[in-house]
Amino acid sequence: MTALLTCAMAFSMMQLFLLGALGPRLVDDLEVSPTVLGLATTVGFGAAAVLSPVGGRVVDRVGPRRCLVALLLVSAVALALIGAAPRAWFLLAAVALGGLPQALANPATNRTILAAVPAERRASVTGTKQSGVQVGAFAAGLPLAALAGLVGWRGAVWTAAATAVVVAVWAARALPADPPPTFTRAAWTPRGTIAWLAVFSLLLGCGIASVNTYLALYGVRRLEMGPTAAAALVAVLGVAGIAGRVGWSKAAGNPGHARWLPGGLAAGAVAAALLLAASAYGRPLAWVAAVAVGVFGVAANAVSMVLVMQRAAPGRAGQDSALVSGGFFAGFALGPPLFGLLAAAGHYGTGWLLVAAEFAGAGVVALAWAARDRRTVARR
């Protein structure tokens, strides 16, 4: 089951990692600007942010199995349409469709874990399945990018679409049947801990999305790498993110430690963004920075999901997961267009400093919440 949930998370965001890893090829073939490439990310995550509250409600009512199968099938359709895109507008429409799997991913996988995994193993399983997002980044940045060099970027995207269909069949056969529908009062705005985590996730998402979308293009245009080598930067980030999410999520299994982890990881992400800015003067720093973004910035999102599962109200795991995810997706929608304006003008260094500021803001929010939460627990 853990492997299946990991695959579901990978395909929920595969289309956006492919945009980043294959960005240099798409920019040339479809004649789109770096700003439009950032807009594609905005459209995808904007749709996910809008749909997330509804997606969480749907998962809580109809069950995670149906939602996971739907997630994978819609991902396959979105990838197939991206591969068929004749112009930029068609690409944007296909990416918007890909917002639905993102909206369902965390609520459905978290509900599955709460229903089927013993409490003492939930943190480690959550970290492993959250690493699926970075498995998607690795797949986009290395094997699929290499395949694109052989059969073209469209063939590589269609291969990913076919694989998503196979995983959907696996999910339909392997997952336990959904429980009877439940009816809980809908909540469309986050409150308490969930609100703090949503704001943290928004700022974190702004920075991570900018790195995911523009790292390969930065490698080609500023560091003078080839397209395959630049895509490998995304793959390195993905591998580091897998290790970071699994490791830090296990550490978050201790609630006392978990409250301080998001702030500490955000601080590490600030250092990573500053290394990216410095890499213009030393290319090897880009590889170190990619690893650091994965270990710290990407891992912080997995820790926030562990916290959601620890703090979610009974019967509301899907909705609370969706509200925090909605903040993260909103950050993914806002970050790349801002960076894209700087990238279009050639100001990548300034863009990485903007990313550092976004990570710093996330750190301030996380540490403020941790201090408040500790005081609240101490008064009980």
mmCIF file of N, CA, C and O in Angstrom, residues 163-234:
data_model
loop_
_atom_site.group_PDB
_atom_site.id
_atom_site.type_symbol
_atom_site.label_atom_id
_atom_site.label_comp_id
_atom_site.label_asym_id
_atom_site.label_seq_id
_atom_site.Cartn_x
_atom_site.Cartn_y
_atom_site.Cartn_z
ATOM 1 N N THR A 163 1.650 5.097 -18.169
ATOM 2 C CA THR A 163 2.021 4.523 -16.871
ATOM 3 C C THR A 163 0.989 4.873 -15.809
ATOM 4 O O THR A 163 0.681 4.062 -14.921
ATOM 5 N N ALA A 164 0.442 6.089 -15.858
ATOM 6 C CA ALA A 164 -0.587 6.484 -14.895
ATOM 7 C C ALA A 164 -1.827 5.597 -15.001
ATOM 8 O O ALA A 164 -2.452 5.265 -13.986
ATOM 9 N N VAL A 165 -2.185 5.195 -16.210
ATOM 10 C CA VAL A 165 -3.330 4.294 -16.384
ATOM 11 C C VAL A 165 -3.057 2.945 -15.719
ATOM 12 O O VAL A 165 -3.931 2.369 -15.052
ATOM 13 N N VAL A 166 -1.851 2.436 -15.888
ATOM 14 C CA VAL A 166 -1.475 1.159 -15.262
ATOM 15 C C VAL A 166 -1.593 1.254 -13.741
ATOM 16 O O VAL A 166 -2.125 0.352 -13.074
ATOM 17 N N VAL A 167 -1.124 2.357 -13.168
ATOM 18 C CA VAL A 167 -1.196 2.521 -11.716
ATOM 19 C C VAL A 167 -2.651 2.659 -11.261
ATOM 20 O O VAL A 167 -3.019 2.195 -10.173
ATOM 21 N N ALA A 168 -3.508 3.277 -12.082
ATOM 22 C CA ALA A 168 -4.932 3.384 -11.728
ATOM 23 C C ALA A 168 -5.569 2.001 -11.618
ATOM 24 O O ALA A 168 -6.373 1.742 -10.706
ATOM 25 N N VAL A 169 -5.229 1.103 -12.535
ATOM 26 C CA VAL A 169 -5.744 -0.269 -12.464
ATOM 27 C C VAL A 169 -5.243 -0.956 -11.198
ATOM 28 O O VAL A 169 -5.991 -1.660 -10.503
ATOM 29 N N TRP A 170 -3.977 -0.736 -10.878
ATOM 30 C CA TRP A 170 -3.395 -1.292 -9.647
ATOM 31 C C TRP A 170 -4.165 -0.788 -8.422
ATOM 32 O O TRP A 170 -4.513 -1.573 -7.529
ATOM 33 N N ALA A 171 -4.455 0.500 -8.373
ATOM 34 C CA ALA A 171 -5.173 1.067 -7.233
ATOM 35 C C ALA A 171 -6.572 0.475 -7.110
ATOM 36 O O ALA A 171 -7.037 0.144 -5.996
ATOM 37 N N ALA A 172 -7.257 0.320 -8.224
ATOM 38 C CA ALA A 172 -8.614 -0.221 -8.186
ATOM 39 C C ALA A 172 -8.633 -1.648 -7.647
ATOM 40 O O ALA A 172 -9.588 -2.064 -6.978
ATOM 41 N N ARG A 173 -7.576 -2.402 -7.907
ATOM 42 C CA ARG A 173 -7.525 -3.798 -7.480
ATOM 43 C C ARG A 173 -6.961 -3.977 -6.072
ATOM 44 O O ARG A 173 -7.308 -4.931 -5.379
ATOM 45 N N ALA A 174 -6.064 -3.080 -5.649
ATOM 46 C CA ALA A 174 -5.311 -3.311 -4.413
ATOM 47 C C ALA A 174 -5.868 -2.610 -3.178
ATOM 48 O O ALA A 174 -5.690 -3.097 -2.058
ATOM 49 N N LEU A 175 -6.509 -1.466 -3.355
ATOM 50 C CA LEU A 175 -6.951 -0.699 -2.190
ATOM 51 C C LEU A 175 -8.201 -1.309 -1.574
ATOM 52 O O LEU A 175 -9.059 -1.853 -2.288
ATOM 53 N N PRO A 176 -8.354 -1.209 -0.248
ATOM 54 C CA PRO A 176 -9.575 -1.721 0.390
ATOM 55 C C PRO A 176 -10.792 -0.903 -0.018
ATOM 56 O O PRO A 176 -10.683 0.262 -0.412
ATOM 57 N N ALA A 177 -11.935 -1.533 0.073
ATOM 58 C CA ALA A 177 -13.180 -0.846 -0.295
ATOM 59 C C ALA A 177 -13.399 0.369 0.601
ATOM 60 O O ALA A 177 -12.993 0.390 1.766
ATOM 61 N N ASP A 178 -14.052 1.362 0.034
ATOM 62 C CA ASP A 178 -14.344 2.566 0.797
ATOM 63 C C ASP A 178 -15.408 2.288 1.854
ATOM 64 O O ASP A 178 -16.318 1.476 1.639
ATOM 65 N N PRO A 179 -15.322 2.978 2.998
ATOM 66 C CA PRO A 179 -16.378 2.844 4.010
ATOM 67 C C PRO A 179 -17.645 3.536 3.524
ATOM 68 O O PRO A 179 -17.620 4.286 2.532
ATOM 69 N N PRO A 180 -18.756 3.306 4.197
ATOM 70 C CA PRO A 180 -19.982 4.021 3.820
ATOM 71 C C PRO A 180 -19.766 5.528 3.881
ATOM 72 O O PRO A 180 -18.968 6.027 4.684
ATOM 73 N N PRO A 181 -20.453 6.294 3.025
ATOM 74 C CA PRO A 181 -20.288 7.749 3.021
ATOM 75 C C PRO A 181 -20.564 8.346 4.396
ATOM 76 O O PRO A 181 -21.460 7.910 5.120
ATOM 77 N N THR A 182 -19.756 9.327 4.766
ATOM 78 C CA THR A 182 -19.946 10.038 6.036
ATOM 79 C C THR A 182 -20.300 11.486 5.740
ATOM 80 O O THR A 182 -19.946 12.020 4.693
ATOM 81 N N PHE A 183 -20.980 12.100 6.688
ATOM 82 C CA PHE A 183 -21.425 13.470 6.501
ATOM 83 C C PHE A 183 -20.930 14.312 7.676
ATOM 84 O O PHE A 183 -21.391 14.146 8.809
ATOM 85 N N THR A 184 -19.970 15.166 7.387
ATOM 86 C CA THR A 184 -19.447 16.096 8.395
ATOM 87 C C THR A 184 -19.656 17.516 7.887
ATOM 88 O O THR A 184 -19.701 17.763 6.680
ATOM 89 N N ARG A 185 -19.772 18.421 8.829
ATOM 90 C CA ARG A 185 -20.006 19.809 8.454
ATOM 91 C C ARG A 185 -18.806 20.354 7.695
ATOM 92 O O ARG A 185 -17.659 20.198 8.111
ATOM 93 N N ALA A 186 -19.080 20.993 6.571
ATOM 94 C CA ALA A 186 -17.996 21.524 5.750
ATOM 95 C C ALA A 186 -17.401 22.765 6.399
ATOM 96 O O ALA A 186 -18.097 23.563 7.017
ATOM 97 N N ALA A 187 -16.082 22.907 6.259
ATOM 98 C CA ALA A 187 -15.373 24.108 6.712
ATOM 99 C C ALA A 187 -14.496 24.579 5.561
ATOM 100 O O ALA A 187 -13.645 23.835 5.081
ATOM 101 N N TRP A 188 -14.717 25.800 5.122
ATOM 102 C CA TRP A 188 -14.032 26.287 3.920
ATOM 103 C C TRP A 188 -12.841 27.168 4.244
ATOM 104 O O TRP A 188 -12.090 27.530 3.341
ATOM 105 N N THR A 189 -12.668 27.532 5.516
ATOM 106 C CA THR A 189 -11.504 28.339 5.897
ATOM 107 C C THR A 189 -10.767 27.649 7.040
ATOM 108 O O THR A 189 -11.395 27.081 7.940
ATOM 109 N N PRO A 190 -9.429 27.660 7.019
ATOM 110 C CA PRO A 190 -8.662 26.996 8.081
ATOM 111 C C PRO A 190 -8.723 27.778 9.388
ATOM 112 O O PRO A 190 -8.817 29.001 9.397
ATOM 113 N N ARG A 191 -8.625 27.047 10.497
ATOM 114 C CA ARG A 191 -8.630 27.669 11.820
ATOM 115 C C ARG A 191 -7.556 27.027 12.689
ATOM 116 O O ARG A 191 -7.157 25.883 12.462
ATOM 117 N N GLY A 192 -7.127 27.749 13.718
ATOM 118 C CA GLY A 192 -6.180 27.206 14.674
ATOM 119 C C GLY A 192 -4.873 26.781 14.020
ATOM 120 O O GLY A 192 -4.318 27.478 13.167
ATOM 121 N N THR A 193 -4.395 25.609 14.411
ATOM 122 C CA THR A 193 -3.141 25.089 13.865
ATOM 123 C C THR A 193 -3.199 24.962 12.351
ATOM 124 O O THR A 193 -2.211 25.234 11.655
ATOM 125 N N ILE A 194 -4.334 24.560 11.825
ATOM 126 C CA ILE A 194 -4.469 24.382 10.372
ATOM 127 C C ILE A 194 -4.260 25.710 9.650
ATOM 128 O O ILE A 194 -3.656 25.764 8.581
ATOM 129 N N ALA A 195 -4.725 26.812 10.227
ATOM 130 C CA ALA A 195 -4.522 28.124 9.607
ATOM 131 C C ALA A 195 -3.037 28.492 9.575
ATOM 132 O O ALA A 195 -2.532 28.995 8.561
ATOM 133 N N TRP A 196 -2.336 28.259 10.690
ATOM 134 C CA TRP A 196 -0.895 28.548 10.710
ATOM 135 C C TRP A 196 -0.165 27.714 9.668
ATOM 136 O O TRP A 196 0.698 28.227 8.936
ATOM 137 N N LEU A 197 -0.496 26.440 9.589
ATOM 138 C CA LEU A 197 0.171 25.566 8.626
ATOM 139 C C LEU A 197 -0.164 25.955 7.188
ATOM 140 O O LEU A 197 0.670 25.814 6.285
ATOM 141 N N ALA A 198 -1.365 26.465 6.957
ATOM 142 C CA ALA A 198 -1.736 26.894 5.608
ATOM 143 C C ALA A 198 -0.905 28.107 5.172
ATOM 144 O O ALA A 198 -0.445 28.174 4.024
ATOM 145 N N VAL A 199 -0.706 29.073 6.073
ATOM 146 C CA VAL A 199 0.111 30.248 5.732
ATOM 147 C C VAL A 199 1.570 29.842 5.527
ATOM 148 O O VAL A 199 2.229 30.284 4.583
ATOM 149 N N PHE A 200 2.072 28.990 6.416
ATOM 150 C CA PHE A 200 3.432 28.468 6.248
ATOM 151 C C PHE A 200 3.577 27.792 4.888
ATOM 152 O O PHE A 200 4.553 28.021 4.155
ATOM 153 N N SER A 201 2.601 26.973 4.529
ATOM 154 C CA SER A 201 2.665 26.233 3.276
ATOM 155 C C SER A 201 2.588 27.162 2.068
ATOM 156 O O SER A 201 3.217 26.904 1.030
ATOM 157 N N LEU A 202 1.815 28.238 2.170
ATOM 158 C CA LEU A 202 1.727 29.198 1.071
ATOM 159 C C LEU A 202 3.102 29.798 0.763
ATOM 160 O O LEU A 202 3.539 29.832 -0.397
ATOM 161 N N LEU A 203 3.796 30.286 1.793
ATOM 162 C CA LEU A 203 5.105 30.902 1.582
ATOM 163 C C LEU A 203 6.137 29.866 1.136
ATOM 164 O O LEU A 203 6.965 30.134 0.251
ATOM 165 N N LEU A 204 6.075 28.677 1.724
ATOM 166 C CA LEU A 204 6.980 27.613 1.304
ATOM 167 C C LEU A 204 6.742 27.249 -0.155
ATOM 168 O O LEU A 204 7.690 27.070 -0.932
ATOM 169 N N GLY A 205 5.483 27.158 -0.532
ATOM 170 C CA GLY A 205 5.147 26.802 -1.908
ATOM 171 C C GLY A 205 5.639 27.820 -2.922
ATOM 172 O O GLY A 205 6.052 27.456 -4.028
ATOM 173 N N CYS A 206 5.583 29.104 -2.569
ATOM 174 C CA CYS A 206 6.094 30.136 -3.477
ATOM 175 C C CYS A 206 7.545 29.852 -3.854
ATOM 176 O O CYS A 206 7.931 29.928 -5.032
ATOM 177 N N GLY A 207 8.360 29.535 -2.845
ATOM 178 C CA GLY A 207 9.772 29.302 -3.111
ATOM 179 C C GLY A 207 10.040 28.002 -3.840
ATOM 180 O O GLY A 207 10.798 27.964 -4.818
ATOM 181 N N ILE A 208 9.414 26.909 -3.395
ATOM 182 C CA ILE A 208 9.666 25.615 -4.015
ATOM 183 C C ILE A 208 9.214 25.609 -5.467
ATOM 184 O O ILE A 208 9.897 25.066 -6.355
ATOM 185 N N ALA A 209 8.063 26.206 -5.756
ATOM 186 C CA ALA A 209 7.568 26.219 -7.131
ATOM 187 C C ALA A 209 8.511 26.970 -8.060
ATOM 188 O O ALA A 209 8.718 26.569 -9.217
ATOM 189 N N SER A 210 9.085 28.053 -7.587
ATOM 190 C CA SER A 210 10.022 28.806 -8.418
ATOM 191 C C SER A 210 11.257 27.968 -8.746
ATOM 192 O O SER A 210 11.749 27.969 -9.877
ATOM 193 N N VAL A 211 11.748 27.235 -7.743
ATOM 194 C CA VAL A 211 12.910 26.372 -7.978
ATOM 195 C C VAL A 211 12.547 25.261 -8.955
ATOM 196 O O VAL A 211 13.278 24.997 -9.926
ATOM 197 N N ASN A 212 11.413 24.594 -8.732
ATOM 198 C CA ASN A 212 11.013 23.495 -9.613
ATOM 199 C C ASN A 212 10.862 23.951 -11.058
ATOM 200 O O ASN A 212 11.253 23.251 -11.994
ATOM 201 N N THR A 213 10.274 25.122 -11.249
ATOM 202 C CA THR A 213 9.943 25.577 -12.591
ATOM 203 C C THR A 213 11.147 26.113 -13.346
ATOM 204 O O THR A 213 11.287 25.892 -14.558
ATOM 205 N N TYR A 214 12.044 26.788 -12.644
ATOM 206 C CA TYR A 214 13.092 27.535 -13.343
ATOM 207 C C TYR A 214 14.510 27.007 -13.139
ATOM 208 O O TYR A 214 15.448 27.529 -13.740
ATOM 209 N N LEU A 215 14.678 25.960 -12.343
ATOM 210 C CA LEU A 215 16.034 25.477 -12.097
ATOM 211 C C LEU A 215 16.694 24.978 -13.379
ATOM 212 O O LEU A 215 17.851 25.305 -13.670
ATOM 213 N N ALA A 216 15.976 24.167 -14.172
ATOM 214 C CA ALA A 216 16.561 23.641 -15.412
ATOM 215 C C ALA A 216 16.834 24.772 -16.408
ATOM 216 O O ALA A 216 17.887 24.797 -17.067
ATOM 217 N N LEU A 217 15.897 25.709 -16.527
ATOM 218 C CA LEU A 217 16.097 26.816 -17.461
ATOM 219 C C LEU A 217 17.266 27.686 -17.026
ATOM 220 O O LEU A 217 18.051 28.172 -17.859
ATOM 221 N N TYR A 218 17.419 27.882 -15.735
ATOM 222 C CA TYR A 218 18.562 28.618 -15.195
ATOM 223 C C TYR A 218 19.865 27.906 -15.543
ATOM 224 O O TYR A 218 20.859 28.543 -15.926
ATOM 225 N N GLY A 219 19.860 26.578 -15.430
ATOM 226 C CA GLY A 219 21.053 25.824 -15.770
ATOM 227 C C GLY A 219 21.460 25.998 -17.216
ATOM 228 O O GLY A 219 22.653 26.127 -17.535
ATOM 229 N N VAL A 220 20.479 26.045 -18.112
ATOM 230 C CA VAL A 220 20.780 26.196 -19.543
ATOM 231 C C VAL A 220 21.204 27.615 -19.875
ATOM 232 O O VAL A 220 22.222 27.841 -20.552
ATOM 233 N N ARG A 221 20.458 28.589 -19.392
ATOM 234 C CA ARG A 221 20.655 29.965 -19.865
ATOM 235 C C ARG A 221 21.721 30.746 -19.087
ATOM 236 O O ARG A 221 22.333 31.651 -19.650
ATOM 237 N N ARG A 222 21.910 30.434 -17.824
ATOM 238 C CA ARG A 222 22.893 31.175 -17.060
ATOM 239 C C ARG A 222 24.158 30.358 -16.797
ATOM 240 O O ARG A 222 25.270 30.893 -16.863
ATOM 241 N N LEU A 223 23.994 29.047 -16.533
ATOM 242 C CA LEU A 223 25.148 28.218 -16.208
ATOM 243 C C LEU A 223 25.711 27.494 -17.428
ATOM 244 O O LEU A 223 26.693 26.763 -17.309
ATOM 245 N N GLU A 224 25.043 27.663 -18.598
ATOM 246 C CA GLU A 224 25.521 27.109 -19.870
ATOM 247 C C GLU A 224 25.629 25.585 -19.832
ATOM 248 O O GLU A 224 26.560 24.994 -20.369
ATOM 249 N N MET A 225 24.652 24.929 -19.217
ATOM 250 C CA MET A 225 24.557 23.476 -19.241
ATOM 251 C C MET A 225 23.757 23.032 -20.461
ATOM 252 O O MET A 225 22.971 23.808 -21.026
ATOM 253 N N GLY A 226 23.908 21.766 -20.858
ATOM 254 C CA GLY A 226 23.029 21.194 -21.854
ATOM 255 C C GLY A 226 21.670 20.881 -21.251
ATOM 256 O O GLY A 226 21.528 20.791 -20.023
ATOM 257 N N PRO A 227 20.627 20.691 -22.087
ATOM 258 C CA PRO A 227 19.283 20.433 -21.553
ATOM 259 C C PRO A 227 19.207 19.208 -20.651
ATOM 260 O O PRO A 227 18.528 19.237 -19.620
ATOM 261 N N THR A 228 19.906 18.140 -21.003
ATOM 262 C CA THR A 228 19.852 16.928 -20.183
ATOM 263 C C THR A 228 20.546 17.148 -18.838
ATOM 264 O O THR A 228 20.043 16.732 -17.781
ATOM 265 N N ALA A 229 21.701 17.801 -18.846
ATOM 266 C CA ALA A 229 22.416 18.081 -17.593
ATOM 267 C C ALA A 229 21.594 19.006 -16.707
ATOM 268 O O ALA A 229 21.538 18.821 -15.475
ATOM 269 N N ALA A 230 20.937 20.000 -17.320
ATOM 270 C CA ALA A 230 20.120 20.919 -16.526
ATOM 271 C C ALA A 230 18.916 20.199 -15.923
ATOM 272 O O ALA A 230 18.535 20.444 -14.768
ATOM 273 N N ALA A 231 18.315 19.280 -16.704
ATOM 274 C CA ALA A 231 17.204 18.497 -16.158
ATOM 275 C C ALA A 231 17.667 17.613 -15.016
ATOM 276 O O ALA A 231 16.906 17.320 -14.084
ATOM 277 N N ALA A 232 18.937 17.188 -15.058
ATOM 278 C CA ALA A 232 19.475 16.367 -13.971
ATOM 279 C C ALA A 232 19.502 17.132 -12.655
ATOM 280 O O ALA A 232 19.445 16.524 -11.577
ATOM 281 N N LEU A 233 19.601 18.464 -12.714
ATOM 282 C CA LEU A 233 19.500 19.255 -11.491
ATOM 283 C C LEU A 233 18.159 19.006 -10.799
ATOM 284 O O LEU A 233 18.084 18.871 -9.573
ATOM 285 N N VAL A 234 17.089 18.939 -11.601
ATOM 286 C CA VAL A 234 15.762 18.659 -11.046
ATOM 287 C C VAL A 234 15.724 17.252 -10.457
ATOM 288 O O VAL A 234 15.118 17.014 -9.406
#
